[in-house]
Each structure stands twice: as C-alpha cells, then as structure tokens.
Coordinates of C-alpha atoms and ligand atoms in Angstrom, one line a residue:
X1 CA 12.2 -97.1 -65.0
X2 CA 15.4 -98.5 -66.9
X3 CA 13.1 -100.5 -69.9
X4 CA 14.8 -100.0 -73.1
X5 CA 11.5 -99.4 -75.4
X6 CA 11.7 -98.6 -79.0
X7 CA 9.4 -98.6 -81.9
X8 CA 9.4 -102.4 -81.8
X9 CA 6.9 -102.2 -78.5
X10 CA 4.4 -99.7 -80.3
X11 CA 1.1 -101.4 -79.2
X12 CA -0.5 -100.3 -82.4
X13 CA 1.9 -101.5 -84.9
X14 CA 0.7 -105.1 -87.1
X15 CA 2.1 -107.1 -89.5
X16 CA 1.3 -108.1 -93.3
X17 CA 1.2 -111.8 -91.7
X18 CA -2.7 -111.0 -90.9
X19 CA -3.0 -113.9 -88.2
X20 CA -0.7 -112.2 -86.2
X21 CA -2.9 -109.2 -85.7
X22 CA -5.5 -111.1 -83.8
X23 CA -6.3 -109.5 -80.4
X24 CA -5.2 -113.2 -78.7
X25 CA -2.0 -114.3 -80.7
X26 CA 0.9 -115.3 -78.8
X27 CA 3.3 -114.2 -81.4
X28 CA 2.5 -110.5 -82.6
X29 CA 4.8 -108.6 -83.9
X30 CA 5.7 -107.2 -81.1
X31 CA 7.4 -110.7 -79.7
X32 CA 9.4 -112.6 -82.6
X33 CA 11.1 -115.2 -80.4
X34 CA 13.2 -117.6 -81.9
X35 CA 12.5 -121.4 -82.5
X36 CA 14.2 -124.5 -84.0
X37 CA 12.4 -125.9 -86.7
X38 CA 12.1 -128.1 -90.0
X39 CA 9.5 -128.8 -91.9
X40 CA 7.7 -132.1 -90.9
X41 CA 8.1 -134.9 -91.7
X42 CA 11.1 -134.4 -93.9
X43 CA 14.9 -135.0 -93.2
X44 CA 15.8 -130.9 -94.0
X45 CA 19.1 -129.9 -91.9
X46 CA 17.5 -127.6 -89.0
X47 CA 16.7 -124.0 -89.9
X48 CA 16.2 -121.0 -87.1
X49 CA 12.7 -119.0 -87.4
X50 CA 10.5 -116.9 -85.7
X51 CA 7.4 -117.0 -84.9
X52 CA 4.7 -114.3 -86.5
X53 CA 0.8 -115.4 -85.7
X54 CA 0.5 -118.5 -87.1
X55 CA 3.4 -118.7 -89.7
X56 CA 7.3 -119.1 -89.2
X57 CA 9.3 -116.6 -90.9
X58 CA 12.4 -119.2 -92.1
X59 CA 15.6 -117.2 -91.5
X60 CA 17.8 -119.4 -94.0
X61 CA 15.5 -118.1 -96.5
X62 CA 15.1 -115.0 -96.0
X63 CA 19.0 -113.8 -95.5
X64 CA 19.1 -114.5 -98.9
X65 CA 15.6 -113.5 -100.1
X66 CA 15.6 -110.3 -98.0
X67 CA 17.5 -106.7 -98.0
X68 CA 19.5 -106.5 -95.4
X69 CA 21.9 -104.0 -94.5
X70 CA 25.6 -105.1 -93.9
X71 CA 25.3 -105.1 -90.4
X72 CA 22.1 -107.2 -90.4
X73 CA 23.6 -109.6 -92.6
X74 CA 26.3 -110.1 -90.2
X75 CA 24.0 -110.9 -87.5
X76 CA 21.6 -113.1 -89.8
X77 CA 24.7 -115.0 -90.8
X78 CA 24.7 -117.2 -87.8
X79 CA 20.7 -117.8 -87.9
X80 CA 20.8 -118.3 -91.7
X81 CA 23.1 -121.7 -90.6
X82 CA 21.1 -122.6 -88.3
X83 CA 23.2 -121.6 -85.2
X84 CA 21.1 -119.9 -82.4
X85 CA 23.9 -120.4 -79.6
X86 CA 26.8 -118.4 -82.1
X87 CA 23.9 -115.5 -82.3
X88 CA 23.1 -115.8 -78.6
X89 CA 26.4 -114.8 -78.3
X90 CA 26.9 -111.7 -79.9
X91 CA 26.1 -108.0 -78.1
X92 CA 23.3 -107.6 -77.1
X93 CA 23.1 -104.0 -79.3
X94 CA 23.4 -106.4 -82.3
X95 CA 20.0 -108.6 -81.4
X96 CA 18.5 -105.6 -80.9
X97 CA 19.3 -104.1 -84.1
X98 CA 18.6 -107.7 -85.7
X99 CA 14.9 -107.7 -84.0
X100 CA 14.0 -103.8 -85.4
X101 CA 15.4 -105.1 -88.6
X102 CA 12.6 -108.1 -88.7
X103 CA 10.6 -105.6 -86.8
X104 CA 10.6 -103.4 -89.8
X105 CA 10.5 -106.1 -92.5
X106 CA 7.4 -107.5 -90.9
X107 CA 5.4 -104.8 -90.4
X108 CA 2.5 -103.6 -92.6
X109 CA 3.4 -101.7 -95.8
X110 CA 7.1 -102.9 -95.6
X111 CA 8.3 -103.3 -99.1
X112 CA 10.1 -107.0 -98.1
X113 CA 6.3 -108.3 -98.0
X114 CA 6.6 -110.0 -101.4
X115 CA 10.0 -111.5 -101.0
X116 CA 9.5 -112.6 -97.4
X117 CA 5.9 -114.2 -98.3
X118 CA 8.2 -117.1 -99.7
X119 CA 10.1 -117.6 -96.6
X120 CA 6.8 -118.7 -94.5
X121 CA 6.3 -121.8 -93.3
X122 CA 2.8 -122.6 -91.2
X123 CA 3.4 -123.4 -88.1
X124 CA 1.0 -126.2 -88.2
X125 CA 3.4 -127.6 -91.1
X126 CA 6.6 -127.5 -89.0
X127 CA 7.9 -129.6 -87.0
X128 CA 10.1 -128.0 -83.7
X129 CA 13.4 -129.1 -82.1
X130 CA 15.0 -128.1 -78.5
X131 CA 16.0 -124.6 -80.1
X132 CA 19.9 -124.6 -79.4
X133 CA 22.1 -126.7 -77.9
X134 CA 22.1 -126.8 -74.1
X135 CA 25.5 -127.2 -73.1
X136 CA 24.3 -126.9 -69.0
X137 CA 21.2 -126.6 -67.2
X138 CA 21.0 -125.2 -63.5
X139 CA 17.7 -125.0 -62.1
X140 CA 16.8 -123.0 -59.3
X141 CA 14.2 -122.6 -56.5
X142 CA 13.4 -119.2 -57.0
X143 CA 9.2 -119.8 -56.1
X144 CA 8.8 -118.8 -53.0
X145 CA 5.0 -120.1 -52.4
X146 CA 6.4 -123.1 -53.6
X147 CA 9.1 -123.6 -51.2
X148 CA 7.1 -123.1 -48.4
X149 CA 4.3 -125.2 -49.0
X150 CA 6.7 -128.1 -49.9
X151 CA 8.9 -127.1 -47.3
X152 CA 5.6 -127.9 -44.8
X153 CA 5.4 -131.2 -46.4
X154 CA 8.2 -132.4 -46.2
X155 CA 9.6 -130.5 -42.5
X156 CA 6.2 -129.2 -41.0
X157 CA 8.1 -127.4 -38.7
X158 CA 10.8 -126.0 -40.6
X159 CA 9.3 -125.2 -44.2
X160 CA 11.6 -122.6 -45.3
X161 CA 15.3 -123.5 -44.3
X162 CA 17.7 -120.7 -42.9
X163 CA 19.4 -120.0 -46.3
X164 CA 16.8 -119.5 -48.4
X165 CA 16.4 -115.9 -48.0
X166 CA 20.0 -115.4 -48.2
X167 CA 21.4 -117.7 -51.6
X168 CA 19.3 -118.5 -54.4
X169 CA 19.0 -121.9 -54.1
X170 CA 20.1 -124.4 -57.1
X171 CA 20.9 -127.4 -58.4
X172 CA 22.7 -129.1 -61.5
X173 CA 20.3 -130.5 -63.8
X174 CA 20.7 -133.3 -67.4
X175 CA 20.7 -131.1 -70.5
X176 CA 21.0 -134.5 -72.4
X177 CA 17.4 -135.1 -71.3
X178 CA 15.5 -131.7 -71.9
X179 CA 13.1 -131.7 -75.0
X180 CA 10.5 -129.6 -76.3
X181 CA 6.9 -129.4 -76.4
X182 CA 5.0 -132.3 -78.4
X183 CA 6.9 -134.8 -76.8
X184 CA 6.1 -137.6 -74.9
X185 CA 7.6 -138.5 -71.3
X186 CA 8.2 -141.8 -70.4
X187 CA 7.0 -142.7 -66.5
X188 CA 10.1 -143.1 -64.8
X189 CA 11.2 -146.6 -62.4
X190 CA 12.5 -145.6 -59.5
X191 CA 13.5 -146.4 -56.0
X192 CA 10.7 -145.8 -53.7
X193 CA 10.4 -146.4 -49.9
X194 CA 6.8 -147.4 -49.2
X195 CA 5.3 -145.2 -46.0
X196 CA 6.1 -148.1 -43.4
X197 CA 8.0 -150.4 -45.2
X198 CA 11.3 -152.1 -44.6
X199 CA 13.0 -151.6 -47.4
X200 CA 12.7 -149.6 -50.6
X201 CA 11.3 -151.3 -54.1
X202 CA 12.0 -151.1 -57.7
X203 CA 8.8 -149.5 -59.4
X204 CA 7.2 -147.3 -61.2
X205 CA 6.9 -144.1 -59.7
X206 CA 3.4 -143.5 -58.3
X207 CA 3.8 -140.0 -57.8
X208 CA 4.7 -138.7 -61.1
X209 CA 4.0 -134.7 -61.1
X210 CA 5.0 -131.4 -62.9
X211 CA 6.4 -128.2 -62.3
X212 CA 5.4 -124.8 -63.7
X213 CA 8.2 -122.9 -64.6
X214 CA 10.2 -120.3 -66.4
X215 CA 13.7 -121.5 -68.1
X216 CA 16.2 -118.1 -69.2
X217 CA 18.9 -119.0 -72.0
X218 CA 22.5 -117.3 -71.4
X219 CA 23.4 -115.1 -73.9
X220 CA 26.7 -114.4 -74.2
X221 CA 29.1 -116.2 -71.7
X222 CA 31.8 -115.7 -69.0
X223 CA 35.4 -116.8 -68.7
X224 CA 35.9 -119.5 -66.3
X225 CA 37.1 -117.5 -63.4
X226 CA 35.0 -114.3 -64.2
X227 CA 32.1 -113.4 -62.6
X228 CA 29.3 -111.3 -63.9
X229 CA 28.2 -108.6 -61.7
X230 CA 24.8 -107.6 -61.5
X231 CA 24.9 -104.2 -63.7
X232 CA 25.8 -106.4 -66.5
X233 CA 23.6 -109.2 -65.9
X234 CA 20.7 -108.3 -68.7
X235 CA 23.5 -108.0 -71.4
X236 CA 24.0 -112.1 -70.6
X237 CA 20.2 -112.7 -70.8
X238 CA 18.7 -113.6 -74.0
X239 CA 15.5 -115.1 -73.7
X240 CA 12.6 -117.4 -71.8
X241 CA 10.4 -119.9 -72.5
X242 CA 8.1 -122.1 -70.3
X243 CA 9.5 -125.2 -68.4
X244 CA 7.9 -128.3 -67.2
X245 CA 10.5 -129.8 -64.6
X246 CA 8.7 -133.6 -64.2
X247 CA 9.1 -134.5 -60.9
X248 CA 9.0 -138.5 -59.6
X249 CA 7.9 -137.4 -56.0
X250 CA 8.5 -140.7 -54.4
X251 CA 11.4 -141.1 -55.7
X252 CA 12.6 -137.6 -54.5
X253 CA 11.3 -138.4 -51.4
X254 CA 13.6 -141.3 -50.7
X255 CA 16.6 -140.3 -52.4
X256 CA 16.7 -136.6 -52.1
X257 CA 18.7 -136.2 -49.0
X258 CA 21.7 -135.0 -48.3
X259 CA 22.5 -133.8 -51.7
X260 CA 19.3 -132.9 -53.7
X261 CA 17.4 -134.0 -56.7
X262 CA 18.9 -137.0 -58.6
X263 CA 17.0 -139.1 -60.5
X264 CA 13.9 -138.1 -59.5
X265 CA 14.3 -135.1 -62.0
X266 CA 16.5 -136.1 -64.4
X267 CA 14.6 -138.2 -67.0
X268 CA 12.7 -135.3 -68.3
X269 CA 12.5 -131.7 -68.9
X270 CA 10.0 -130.1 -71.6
X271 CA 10.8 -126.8 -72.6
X272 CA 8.3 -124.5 -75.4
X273 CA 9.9 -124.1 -78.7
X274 CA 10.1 -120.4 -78.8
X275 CA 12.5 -118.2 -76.7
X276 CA 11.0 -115.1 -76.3
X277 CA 13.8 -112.9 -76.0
X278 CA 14.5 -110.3 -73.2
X279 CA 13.9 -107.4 -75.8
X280 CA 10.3 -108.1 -76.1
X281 CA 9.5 -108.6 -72.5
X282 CA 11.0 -105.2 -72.0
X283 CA 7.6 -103.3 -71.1
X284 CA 6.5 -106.0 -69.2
X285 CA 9.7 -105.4 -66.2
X286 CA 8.6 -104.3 -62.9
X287 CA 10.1 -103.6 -59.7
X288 CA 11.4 -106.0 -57.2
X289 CA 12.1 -106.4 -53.3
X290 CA 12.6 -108.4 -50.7
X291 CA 9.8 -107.9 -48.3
X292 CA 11.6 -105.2 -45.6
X293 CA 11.3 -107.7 -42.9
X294 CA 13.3 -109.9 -44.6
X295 CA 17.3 -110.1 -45.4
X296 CA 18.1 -107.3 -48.1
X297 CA 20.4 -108.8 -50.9
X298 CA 23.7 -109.1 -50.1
X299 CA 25.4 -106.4 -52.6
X300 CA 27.0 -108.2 -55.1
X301 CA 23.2 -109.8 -55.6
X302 CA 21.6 -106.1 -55.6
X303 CA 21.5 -103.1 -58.0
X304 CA 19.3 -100.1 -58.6
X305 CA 18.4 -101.6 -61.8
X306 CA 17.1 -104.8 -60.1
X307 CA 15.3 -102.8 -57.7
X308 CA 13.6 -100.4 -60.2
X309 CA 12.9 -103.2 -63.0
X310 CA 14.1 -106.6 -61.9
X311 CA 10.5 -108.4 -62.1
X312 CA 8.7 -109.7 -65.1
X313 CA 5.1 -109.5 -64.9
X314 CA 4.4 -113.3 -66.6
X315 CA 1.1 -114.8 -66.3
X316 CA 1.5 -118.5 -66.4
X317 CA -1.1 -121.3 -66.2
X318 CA -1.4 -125.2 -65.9
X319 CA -3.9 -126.9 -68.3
X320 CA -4.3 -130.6 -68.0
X321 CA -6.1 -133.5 -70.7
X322 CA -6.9 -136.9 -69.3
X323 CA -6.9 -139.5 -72.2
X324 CA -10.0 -140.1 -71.5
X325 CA -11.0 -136.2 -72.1
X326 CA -9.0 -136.4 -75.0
X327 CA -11.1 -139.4 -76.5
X328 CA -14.4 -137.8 -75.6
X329 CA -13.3 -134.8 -77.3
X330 CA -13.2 -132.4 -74.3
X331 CA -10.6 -129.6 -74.4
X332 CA -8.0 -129.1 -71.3
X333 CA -9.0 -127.9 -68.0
X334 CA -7.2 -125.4 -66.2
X335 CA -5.3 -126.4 -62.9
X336 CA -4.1 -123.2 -61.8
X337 CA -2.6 -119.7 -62.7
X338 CA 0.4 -117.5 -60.9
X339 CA 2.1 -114.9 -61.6
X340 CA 6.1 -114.7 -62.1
X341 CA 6.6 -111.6 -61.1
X342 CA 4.6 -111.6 -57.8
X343 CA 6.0 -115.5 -56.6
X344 CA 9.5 -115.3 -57.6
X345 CA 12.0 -114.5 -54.6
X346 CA 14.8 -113.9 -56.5
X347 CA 15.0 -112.1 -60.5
X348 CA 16.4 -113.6 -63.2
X349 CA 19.4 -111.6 -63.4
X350 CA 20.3 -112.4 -59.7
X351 CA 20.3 -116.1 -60.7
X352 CA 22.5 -115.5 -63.6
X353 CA 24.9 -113.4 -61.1
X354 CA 24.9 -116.1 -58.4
X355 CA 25.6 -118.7 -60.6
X356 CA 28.4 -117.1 -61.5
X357 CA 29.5 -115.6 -58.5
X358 CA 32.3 -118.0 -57.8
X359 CA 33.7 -118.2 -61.5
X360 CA 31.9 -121.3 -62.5
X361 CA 31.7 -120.6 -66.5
X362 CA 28.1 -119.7 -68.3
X363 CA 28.3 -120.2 -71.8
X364 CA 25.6 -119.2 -74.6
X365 CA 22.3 -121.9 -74.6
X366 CA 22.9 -122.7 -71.4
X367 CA 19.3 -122.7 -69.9
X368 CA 18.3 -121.6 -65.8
X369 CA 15.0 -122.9 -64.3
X370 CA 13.5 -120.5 -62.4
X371 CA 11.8 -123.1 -60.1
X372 CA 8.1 -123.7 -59.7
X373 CA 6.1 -120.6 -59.7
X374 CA 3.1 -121.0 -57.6
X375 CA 1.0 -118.6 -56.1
X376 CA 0.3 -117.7 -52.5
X377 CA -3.1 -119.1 -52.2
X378 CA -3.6 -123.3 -52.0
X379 CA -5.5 -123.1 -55.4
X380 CA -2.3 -121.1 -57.4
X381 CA -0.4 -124.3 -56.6
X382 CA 2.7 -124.9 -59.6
X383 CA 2.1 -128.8 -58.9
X384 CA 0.4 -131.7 -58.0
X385 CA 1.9 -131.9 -54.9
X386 CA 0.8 -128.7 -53.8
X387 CA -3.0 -129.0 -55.2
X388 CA -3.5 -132.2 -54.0
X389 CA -1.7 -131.5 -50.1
X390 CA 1.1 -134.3 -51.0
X391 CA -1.4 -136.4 -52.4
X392 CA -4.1 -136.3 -49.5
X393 CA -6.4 -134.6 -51.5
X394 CA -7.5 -135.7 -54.9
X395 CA -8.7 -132.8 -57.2
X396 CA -11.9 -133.5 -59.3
X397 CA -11.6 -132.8 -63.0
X398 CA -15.1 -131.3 -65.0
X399 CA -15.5 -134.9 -66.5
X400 CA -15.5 -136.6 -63.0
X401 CA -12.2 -137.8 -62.7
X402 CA -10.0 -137.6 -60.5
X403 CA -6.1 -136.8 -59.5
X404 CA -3.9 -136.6 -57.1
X405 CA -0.8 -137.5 -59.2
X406 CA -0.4 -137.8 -63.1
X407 CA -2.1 -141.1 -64.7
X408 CA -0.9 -142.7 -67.9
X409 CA -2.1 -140.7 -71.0
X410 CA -2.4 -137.3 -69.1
X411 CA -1.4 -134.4 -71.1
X412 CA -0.4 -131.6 -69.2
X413 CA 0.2 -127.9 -71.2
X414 CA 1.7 -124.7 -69.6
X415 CA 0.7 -121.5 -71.2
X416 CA 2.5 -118.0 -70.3
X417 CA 1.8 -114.5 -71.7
X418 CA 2.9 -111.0 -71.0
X419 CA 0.1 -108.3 -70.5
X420 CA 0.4 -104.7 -69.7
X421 CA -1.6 -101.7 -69.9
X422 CA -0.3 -99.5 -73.2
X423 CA 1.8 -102.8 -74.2
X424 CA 0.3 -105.5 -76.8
X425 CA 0.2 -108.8 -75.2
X426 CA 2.4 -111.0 -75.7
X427 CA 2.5 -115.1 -75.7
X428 CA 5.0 -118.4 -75.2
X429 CA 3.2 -121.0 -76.8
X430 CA 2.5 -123.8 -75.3
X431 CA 4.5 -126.4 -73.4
X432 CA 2.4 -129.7 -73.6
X433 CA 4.0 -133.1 -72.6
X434 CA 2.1 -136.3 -72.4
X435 CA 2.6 -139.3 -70.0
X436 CA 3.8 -142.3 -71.5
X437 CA 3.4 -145.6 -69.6
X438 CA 6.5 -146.9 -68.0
X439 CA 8.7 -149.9 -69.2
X440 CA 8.7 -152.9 -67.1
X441 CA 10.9 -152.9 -64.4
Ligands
MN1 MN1 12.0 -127.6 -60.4

C-alpha cells in the first residue's frame, strides 16, 4: 500500500480543544481541513482556519501568536492573508510539513496551548465563505450506479453509452454560481416541454432535485500545454469536500441534448466549508479496478499506484427537512447512504489526469465534481430521480409527507465521513442547502 502515514494519523492522539476528542466529531485532530471564515455578523476581511471539534483555530492569529519554525512561517504566510489558492499551490512536502506543524501545536500537552487558546473562534460564532476562489469547475460522471439508472430513464435500452467505460465523462460547469453550505437556492425558471405538449413553456421547474457528490480542489497547477501524468497526479490533489450539484430535471430533459447540461445545472452548486485535504484521508485509500470484464484503463489513465490505492473509502449520506418538519421541530430524515469508494468508476486522480490530458490548463482552487455517488441497490439512490423512478414513485417521509421532487422550504444536508479500522474517523461537515421559492416568471 503506497499511503504516506505519519504521526499525524495516530488513532490515539487528541487535542487540548476537548470537543474534538469526542468519539463522533467530524473534525479531530486527525483531519484539520481548511475553511473560509469571518466572524459573523461583522464586516472582518476573510481569514483561513481550520476546523478542530467545535472551534476554528484562526490562522491570521495564530502565525503571529504561535512558534513557528522558519519554514512553517513561510507556508503560514499565505494562510495568515487569507490566501488558500497561493498555499494550494505550493509542494505538496510543504502542506505536509504545515499540517504536522498544527498537528503538533494542537495536540495535548503542546506548549502553544496557551497562546493558541486566543486564536479560537467557535464555530457556532463564524460565519463561512466558498473557501478559495474557484477559477473553473469541471464536473464529472464518475457514479457508475448513477449513470445507469439514469441512463435507463432516459434510453431504456441503452443506459450506459459506448464510451463510458473508456473516458471519464465531463462537463464544464459556472464557478460564479457555486456557494457553500447555509445558503439558500433559489428554484430555478426554466424551459420545460410538457410530456405531450406542443411546445415548451416558461416556468418554474417542477422537477427540482439534488446530487450527492464529492468536489476535489487542484492543488498546484499545469502549464497550458502540459499534461499531468498519472504518477504525479496526488501531488496536484489537495483536498474534498461534499457537493450538492442541484439539478432542474425538466429542464435537462428538454435542453440537454446534443451538448449536455446547460441551465439546468448552472444556477447552483453548494459545496461544505471545509476541504479536507488529501493528507488526512490518506488511511482511508483503497484499491481500485475496473471490473475484469470490462475495458482496462487506457495507460496514460492507469498506474500501479491507482491500482494499489486509488479508492477512498467515503461514506456519504442524504438527509432531508421539509418546512413543515422543521416547524414541528422534527430533525432530518435520512434519504440514503453510498459509498465513494465502492460507486465511483473512475478515481480522483484519473479525473485530474484526463482533464488534463490534452493540455487544457488546471490551476490551484479549481474544483472537480465527482458526479453523483449512488449505490448499486434502488434504495442507495444519490437523487431524487433515482428514489423516486423519474418521479413515478413518490417516497413517504416519517411525518407523512411525501416526495417525488424537492418542494419549497426543503432542506436537504449531505454528510460524509471517513472510517477505517486502526484509523480515527474522520468527518466533512455538513452541506445543507434550502429551497427558496422561485421568482415569477
Ligand atoms: Mn452532477
């Protein structure tokens, strides 16, 4: 196994910051992903943090308040201003260093406790922004459950179209329009063509859904022209977070042929504030193939590294909260849970080496959907469309309601965490989005 572990990953090892030692925090020591925050409700310039259990260590604050050695400072220097894509972009031997450096100043006994005690903010007190600037976002089709079952729905007798198993399928998505959990997403107007009608209408779309995804940030870049082979994809990687890709489905419907998703996609995209970066989901890699009766990666989109440890075993979930749950006081139901690393069809680093395949330039911040990440049974579903058969079947919700599609008021959360035997689990946070009614048409 090619995992680079390091005392960082010791399952035993907690914090002074006492609520991240709890058996079910999403941010342990162990993880310290990076986030975008200020404090709310004020007008503060942006500062970078990280998350440990319920606090955020500010990393303006503690550059200054902290010892750091040289080289740490040079790496905090770019944090300290706020700047997550210029530290994106440095080696990845540097981040590393960075997170053993927090590691160390974090964990219990380290002499940094009193000056870094200043430089917490609750996360309850914070208020988070998209955490760097997303120059480009590609997202791909990577969920191979998914494609199959929406393949059916859409061409019954050709789900899975002859490339799939052959390019990892993508498409250009709006960076302008991604935000970050809390948020609230307007319904969409759109052009829909009513089954049986004449012509299309202007309207609001009817079939307003979700997608369960995973979104990787580039690290450091490529030269317009350069590719990035696959032995050096991980050093471009730096980090995930969860991904709701809304989806208009009658609008997609009509307008998605011949050349893909338009504006059916492009009036939202809710990411999770923290990027858990690829450091801490090292123990969490697993091996990866293509089924033997299927294609075998061309080689420029195989490695032995990809094969031995291209997977990452994520556990990711769909929680929904109706308004009127939410004004009765009932907590979110679950939809549905998958598992990345047993629905993905292609890894992470193969997407980042396709992409760039032909010399199209990556550049640090971009973010890469991995697609929606369903399940291979009916119930593992990654969307609406898949639970409710294209709408055909309503599911029934604990409270009596019921949904085939997204109503008005519906808050829908994804959760994602990292378990492992002899590993400390780790979490992303949530990604929770509600549905805003549409403006008139
Ligand atoms: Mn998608």
């Amino acid at each position: 196994m090619s995992a680079i572990l390091d005392h960082t990953h010791d399952p035993a090892a907690q914090s002074w910051v006492a609520s991240a030692n709890a058996a079910d925090a999403d941010f342990p020591i162990q993880n310290l992903p990076y986030g975008l925050f200020r404090r709310a409700g004020s007008n503060d310039s942006p500062r970078v943090g990280v998350a440990i259990g319920a606090q955020i260590l500010d990393l303006n604050r503690a550059a200054s308040a902290g010892r750091w050695s040289s080289a740490e400072h040079v790496a905090l220097q770019p944090l300290a201003r706020g700047d997550l894509n210029a530290f994106m972009a440095l080696p990845s031997a540097q981040r590393r260093a960075l997170r053993q450096a927090l590691f160390d100043a974090l964990l219990a006994g380290s002499k940094q406790e009193a000056a870094l005690q200043a430089c917490l903010l609750p996360q309850d007190e914070a208020e988070m922004l998209v955490p760097c600037r997303i120059g480009d976002y590609t997202d791909f089709y990577t969920g191979i459950h998914h494609a199959t079952t929406v393949g059916k729905l859409f061409r019954p007798d050709n789900p899975l179209l002859p490339n799939y198993k052959w390019v990892p399928i993508g498409y250009h998505g709006r960076s302008s329009s991604i935000g970050v959990s809390g948020q609230q997403v307007r319904r969409p107007l759109g052009q829909l063509m009513p089954p049986g009608a004449a012509a299309p209408e202007r309207a609001p779309a009817k079939r307003l859904d979700y997608e369960l995804e995973l979104g990787v940030f580039v690290a450091g870049g490529n030269a317009l022209g350069d590719t990035i082979p696959m032995e050096a994809a991980d050093e471009h990687l730096f980090g995930v977070t969860l991904l709701n890709d809304w989806s208009a489905r009658d609008v997609q419907a009509w307008e998605y042929q011949p050349l893909g998703p338009f504006l059916a996609k492009n009036f939202a995209t809710t990411i999770s504030p923290w990027i858990v970066t690829m450091e801490a989901l090292e123990p969490f890699r697993c091996a990866f193939a293509h089924p033997a009766e299927d294609p075998q990666p061309l080689p420029y989109l195989d490695s032995a590294k990809n094969r031995a440890a291209g997977g990452y075993e994520i556990e990711l979930e769909v929680w929904l909260q109706t308004a009127q749950m939410r004004a009765a006081g009932a907590e979110p139901t679950r939809l549905m849970r998958s598992n990345f690393g047993r629905s993905a069809y292609w890894t992470l680093a193969q997407m980042l080496t396709h992409h760039a395949s032909n010399g199209c330039n990556l550049q640090p911040g971009d973010l890469l959907g991995t697609g929606t990440q369903s399940g291979a049974f009916a119930e593992e579903g990654g969307s609406l469309l898949e639970l409710s058969l294209g709408g055909k079947q309503s599911l029934t919700l604990p409270n009596g309601e019921t949904r085939s599609f997204l109503q008005d008021g519906d808050t829908v959360i994804l959760r994602g965490y990292a378990v492992k035997d002899g590993a400390r689990r780790i979490g992303f946070g949530d990604c929770a989005a509600t549905v805003l009614p549409a403006k008139s048409a």
